[in-house]
Short mmCIF file of C-alpha atoms and ligand atoms in Angstrom, two decimals:
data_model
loop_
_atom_site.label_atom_id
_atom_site.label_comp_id
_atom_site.label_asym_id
_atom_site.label_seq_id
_atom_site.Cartn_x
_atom_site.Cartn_y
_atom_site.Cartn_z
CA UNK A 244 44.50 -62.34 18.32
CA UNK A 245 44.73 -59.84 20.99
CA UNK A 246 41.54 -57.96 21.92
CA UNK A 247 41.46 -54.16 22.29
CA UNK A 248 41.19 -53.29 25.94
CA UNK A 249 40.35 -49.24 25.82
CA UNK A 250 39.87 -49.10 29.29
CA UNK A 251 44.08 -50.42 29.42
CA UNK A 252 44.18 -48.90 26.56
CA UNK A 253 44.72 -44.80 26.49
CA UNK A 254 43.66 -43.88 22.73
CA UNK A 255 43.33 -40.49 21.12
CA UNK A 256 42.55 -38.82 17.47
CA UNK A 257 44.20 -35.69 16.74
CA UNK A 258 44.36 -33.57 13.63
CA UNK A 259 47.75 -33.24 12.44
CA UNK A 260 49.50 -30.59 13.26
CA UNK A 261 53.17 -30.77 13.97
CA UNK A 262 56.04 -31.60 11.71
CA UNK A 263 56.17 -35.63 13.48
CA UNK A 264 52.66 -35.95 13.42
CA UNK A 265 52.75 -34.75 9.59
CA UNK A 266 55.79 -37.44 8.92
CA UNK A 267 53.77 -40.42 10.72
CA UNK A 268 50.75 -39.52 8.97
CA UNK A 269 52.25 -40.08 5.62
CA UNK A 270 54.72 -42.52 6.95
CA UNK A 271 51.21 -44.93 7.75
CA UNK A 272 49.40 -43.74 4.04
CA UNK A 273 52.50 -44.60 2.23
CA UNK A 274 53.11 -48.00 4.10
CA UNK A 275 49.70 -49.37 4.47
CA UNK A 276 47.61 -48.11 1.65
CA UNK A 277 50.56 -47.88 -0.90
CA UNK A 278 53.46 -50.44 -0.86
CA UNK A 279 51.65 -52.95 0.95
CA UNK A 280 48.91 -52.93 -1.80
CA UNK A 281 51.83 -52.94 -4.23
CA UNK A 282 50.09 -49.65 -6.31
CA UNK A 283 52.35 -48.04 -8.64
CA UNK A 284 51.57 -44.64 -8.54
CA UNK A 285 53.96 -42.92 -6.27
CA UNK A 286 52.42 -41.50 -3.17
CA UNK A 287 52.74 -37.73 -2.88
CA UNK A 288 52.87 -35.92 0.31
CA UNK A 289 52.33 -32.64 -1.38
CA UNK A 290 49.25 -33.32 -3.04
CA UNK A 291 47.02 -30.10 -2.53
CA UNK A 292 43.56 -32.32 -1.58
CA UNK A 293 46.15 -32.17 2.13
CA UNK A 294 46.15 -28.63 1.94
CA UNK A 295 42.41 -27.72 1.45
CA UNK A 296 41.23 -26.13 4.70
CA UNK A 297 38.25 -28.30 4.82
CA UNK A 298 40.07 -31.62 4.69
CA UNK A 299 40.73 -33.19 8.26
CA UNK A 300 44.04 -35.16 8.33
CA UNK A 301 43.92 -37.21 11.35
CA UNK A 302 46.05 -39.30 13.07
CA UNK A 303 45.23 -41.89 15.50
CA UNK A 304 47.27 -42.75 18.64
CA UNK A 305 47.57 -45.52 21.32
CA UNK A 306 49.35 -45.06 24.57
CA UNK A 307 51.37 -42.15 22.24
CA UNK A 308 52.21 -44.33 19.37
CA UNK A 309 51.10 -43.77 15.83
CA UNK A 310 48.77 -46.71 14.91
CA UNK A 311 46.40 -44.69 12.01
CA UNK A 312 44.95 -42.61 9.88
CA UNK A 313 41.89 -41.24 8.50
CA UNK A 314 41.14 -37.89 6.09
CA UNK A 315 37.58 -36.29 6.77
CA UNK A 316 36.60 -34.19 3.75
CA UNK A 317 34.40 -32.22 5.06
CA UNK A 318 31.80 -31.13 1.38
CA UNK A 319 29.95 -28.16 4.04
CA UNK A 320 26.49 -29.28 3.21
CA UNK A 321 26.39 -31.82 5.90
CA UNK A 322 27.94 -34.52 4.31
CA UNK A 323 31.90 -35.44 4.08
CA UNK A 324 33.82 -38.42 3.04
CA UNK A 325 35.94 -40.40 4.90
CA UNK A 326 39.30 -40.95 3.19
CA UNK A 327 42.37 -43.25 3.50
CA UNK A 328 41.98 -44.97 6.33
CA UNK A 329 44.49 -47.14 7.42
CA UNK A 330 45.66 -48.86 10.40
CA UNK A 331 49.65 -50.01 10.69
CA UNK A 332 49.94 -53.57 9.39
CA UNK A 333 51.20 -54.54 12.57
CA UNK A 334 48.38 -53.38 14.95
CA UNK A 335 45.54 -54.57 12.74
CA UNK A 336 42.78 -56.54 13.76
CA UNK A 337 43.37 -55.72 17.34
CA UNK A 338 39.93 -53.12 17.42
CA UNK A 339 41.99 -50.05 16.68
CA UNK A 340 40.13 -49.58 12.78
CA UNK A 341 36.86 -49.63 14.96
CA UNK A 342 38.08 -47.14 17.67
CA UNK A 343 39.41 -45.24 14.86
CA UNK A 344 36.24 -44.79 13.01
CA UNK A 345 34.45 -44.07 16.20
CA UNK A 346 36.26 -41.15 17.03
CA UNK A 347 36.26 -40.29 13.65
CA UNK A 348 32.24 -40.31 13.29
CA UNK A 349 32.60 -37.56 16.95
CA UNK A 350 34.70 -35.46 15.14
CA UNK A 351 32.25 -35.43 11.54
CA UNK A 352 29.42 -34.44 14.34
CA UNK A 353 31.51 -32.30 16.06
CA UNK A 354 31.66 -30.19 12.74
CA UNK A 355 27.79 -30.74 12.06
CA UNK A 356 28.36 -33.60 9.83
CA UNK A 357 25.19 -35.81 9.39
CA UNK A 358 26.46 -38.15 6.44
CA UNK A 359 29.44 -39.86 5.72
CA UNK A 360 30.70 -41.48 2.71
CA UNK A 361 33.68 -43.47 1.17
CA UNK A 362 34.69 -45.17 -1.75
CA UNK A 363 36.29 -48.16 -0.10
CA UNK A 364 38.56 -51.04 -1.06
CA UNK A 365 36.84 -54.23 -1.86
CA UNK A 366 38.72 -55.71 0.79
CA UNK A 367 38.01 -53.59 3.22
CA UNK A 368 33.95 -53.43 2.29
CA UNK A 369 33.62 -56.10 5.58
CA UNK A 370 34.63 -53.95 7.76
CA UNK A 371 32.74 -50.90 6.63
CA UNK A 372 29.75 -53.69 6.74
CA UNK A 373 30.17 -54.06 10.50
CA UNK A 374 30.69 -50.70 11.55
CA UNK A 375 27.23 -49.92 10.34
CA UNK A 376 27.66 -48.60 6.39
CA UNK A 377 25.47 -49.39 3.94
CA UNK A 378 26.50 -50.21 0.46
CA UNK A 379 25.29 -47.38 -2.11
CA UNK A 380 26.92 -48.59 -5.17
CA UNK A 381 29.20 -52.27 -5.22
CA UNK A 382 29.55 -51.94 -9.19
CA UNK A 383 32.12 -49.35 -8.41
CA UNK A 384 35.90 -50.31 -8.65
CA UNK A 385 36.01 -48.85 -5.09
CA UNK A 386 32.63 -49.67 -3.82
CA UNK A 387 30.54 -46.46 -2.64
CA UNK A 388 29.34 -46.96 1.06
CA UNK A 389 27.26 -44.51 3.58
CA UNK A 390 26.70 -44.18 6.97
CA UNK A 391 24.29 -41.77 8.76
CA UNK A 392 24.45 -40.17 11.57
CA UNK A 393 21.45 -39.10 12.55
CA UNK A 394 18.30 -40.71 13.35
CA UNK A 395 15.99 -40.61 10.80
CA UNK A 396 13.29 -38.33 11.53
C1 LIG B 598 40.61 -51.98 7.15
C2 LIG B 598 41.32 -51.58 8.44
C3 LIG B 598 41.34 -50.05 8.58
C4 LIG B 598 40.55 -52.20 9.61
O1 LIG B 598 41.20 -51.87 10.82
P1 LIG B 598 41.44 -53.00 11.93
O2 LIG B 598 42.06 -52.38 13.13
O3 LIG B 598 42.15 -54.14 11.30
O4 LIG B 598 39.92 -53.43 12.24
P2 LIG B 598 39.29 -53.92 13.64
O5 LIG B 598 40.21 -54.89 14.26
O6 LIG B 598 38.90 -52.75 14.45
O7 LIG B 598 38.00 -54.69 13.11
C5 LIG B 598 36.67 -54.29 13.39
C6 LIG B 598 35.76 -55.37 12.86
O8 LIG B 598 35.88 -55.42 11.42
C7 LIG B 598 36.34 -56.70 11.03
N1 LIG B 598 37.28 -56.47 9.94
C8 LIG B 598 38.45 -55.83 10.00
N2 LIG B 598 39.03 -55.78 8.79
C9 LIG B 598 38.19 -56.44 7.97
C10 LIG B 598 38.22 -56.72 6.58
N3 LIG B 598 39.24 -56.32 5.81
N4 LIG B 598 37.19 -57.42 6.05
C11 LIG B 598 36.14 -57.82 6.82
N5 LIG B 598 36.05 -57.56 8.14
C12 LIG B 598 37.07 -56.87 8.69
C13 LIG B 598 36.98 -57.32 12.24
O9 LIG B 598 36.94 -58.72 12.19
C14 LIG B 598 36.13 -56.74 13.36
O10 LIG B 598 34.93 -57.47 13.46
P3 LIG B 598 34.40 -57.93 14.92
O11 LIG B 598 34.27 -56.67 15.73
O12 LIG B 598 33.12 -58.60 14.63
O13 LIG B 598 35.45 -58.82 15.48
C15 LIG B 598 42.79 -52.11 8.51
O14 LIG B 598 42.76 -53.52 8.48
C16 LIG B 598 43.65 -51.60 7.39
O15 LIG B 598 44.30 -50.57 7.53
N6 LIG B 598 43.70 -52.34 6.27
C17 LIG B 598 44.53 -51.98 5.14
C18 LIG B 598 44.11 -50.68 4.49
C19 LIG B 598 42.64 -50.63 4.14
O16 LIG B 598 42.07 -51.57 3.61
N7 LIG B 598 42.03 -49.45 4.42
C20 LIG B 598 40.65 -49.21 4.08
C21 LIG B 598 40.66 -48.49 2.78
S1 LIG B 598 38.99 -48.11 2.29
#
């Protein structure tokens, strides 16, 4: 397995914004979080949750290459959820899913965010585990984790 070097390593999360970043944003979603988990639905590009000028699409890059996503949803009362997150099949395990959700936790306080949530996979409840979420709910289809952050006064 190869470890993540970020010092070798030159990283970056960026909210989409151009027509390429738009197309490897989906191109990731569609790839990772659709066909490779075999669901049926179709995945639609156009859905209007995208749109919503509160909603964060980010994209996550190594040394300029497209290697994730994330959506932030940001709810404006201090708390947002954290949605689709994928990393390319390819490039996983390798410490970019923790990077990602790193910068992704400095951009949610950037914006004020204290609370984070996400309705995760079950497969993917491990990794949520390690980067510090707590499980709120486990009965759920898509288990309901949390992670703070703040310090608790
Ligand atoms: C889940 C996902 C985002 C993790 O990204 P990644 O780059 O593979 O994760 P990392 O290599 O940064 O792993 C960070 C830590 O979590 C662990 N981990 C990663 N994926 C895990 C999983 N599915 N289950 C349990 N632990 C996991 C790693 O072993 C590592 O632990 P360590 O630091 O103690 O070695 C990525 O594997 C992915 O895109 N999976 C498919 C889509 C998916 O499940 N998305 C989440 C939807 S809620």
């Amino acid at each position: 397995m190869t470890e993540l070097n970020q010092s070798a390593l030159t990283i970056k999360l960026v909210r989409v914004a151009t027509p390429g970043q738009w197309a490897a944003y989906h191109g990731i979603r569609r790839g990772v979080l659709f066909e490779a988990r075999g669901r049926i639905a179709a995945y639609d590009e156009d859905h209007p949750d995208e749109q919503d000028e509160n909603h964060h699409p980010l994209l996550f890059l190594a040394q300029g290459e497209a290697v994730g996503t994330a959506r932030l949803d940001d709810h404006l009362d201090g708390s947002a959820s954290v949605r689709l997150v994928a990393v390319t099949s390819q490039r996983q395990r390798q410490g970019l899913g923790r990077a990602l959700m790193s910068d992704v936790e400095a951009y949610a306080r950037q914006l004020g965010i204290e609370r984070l949530r996400a309705y995760v996979a079950q497969d993917a409840v491990g990794f949520y585990a390690k980067l510090g979420w707590s499980m709120h709910n486990e009965k759920l289809p898509n288990p309901l984790m949390m992670k703070c952050l703040v310090e608790p006064q």
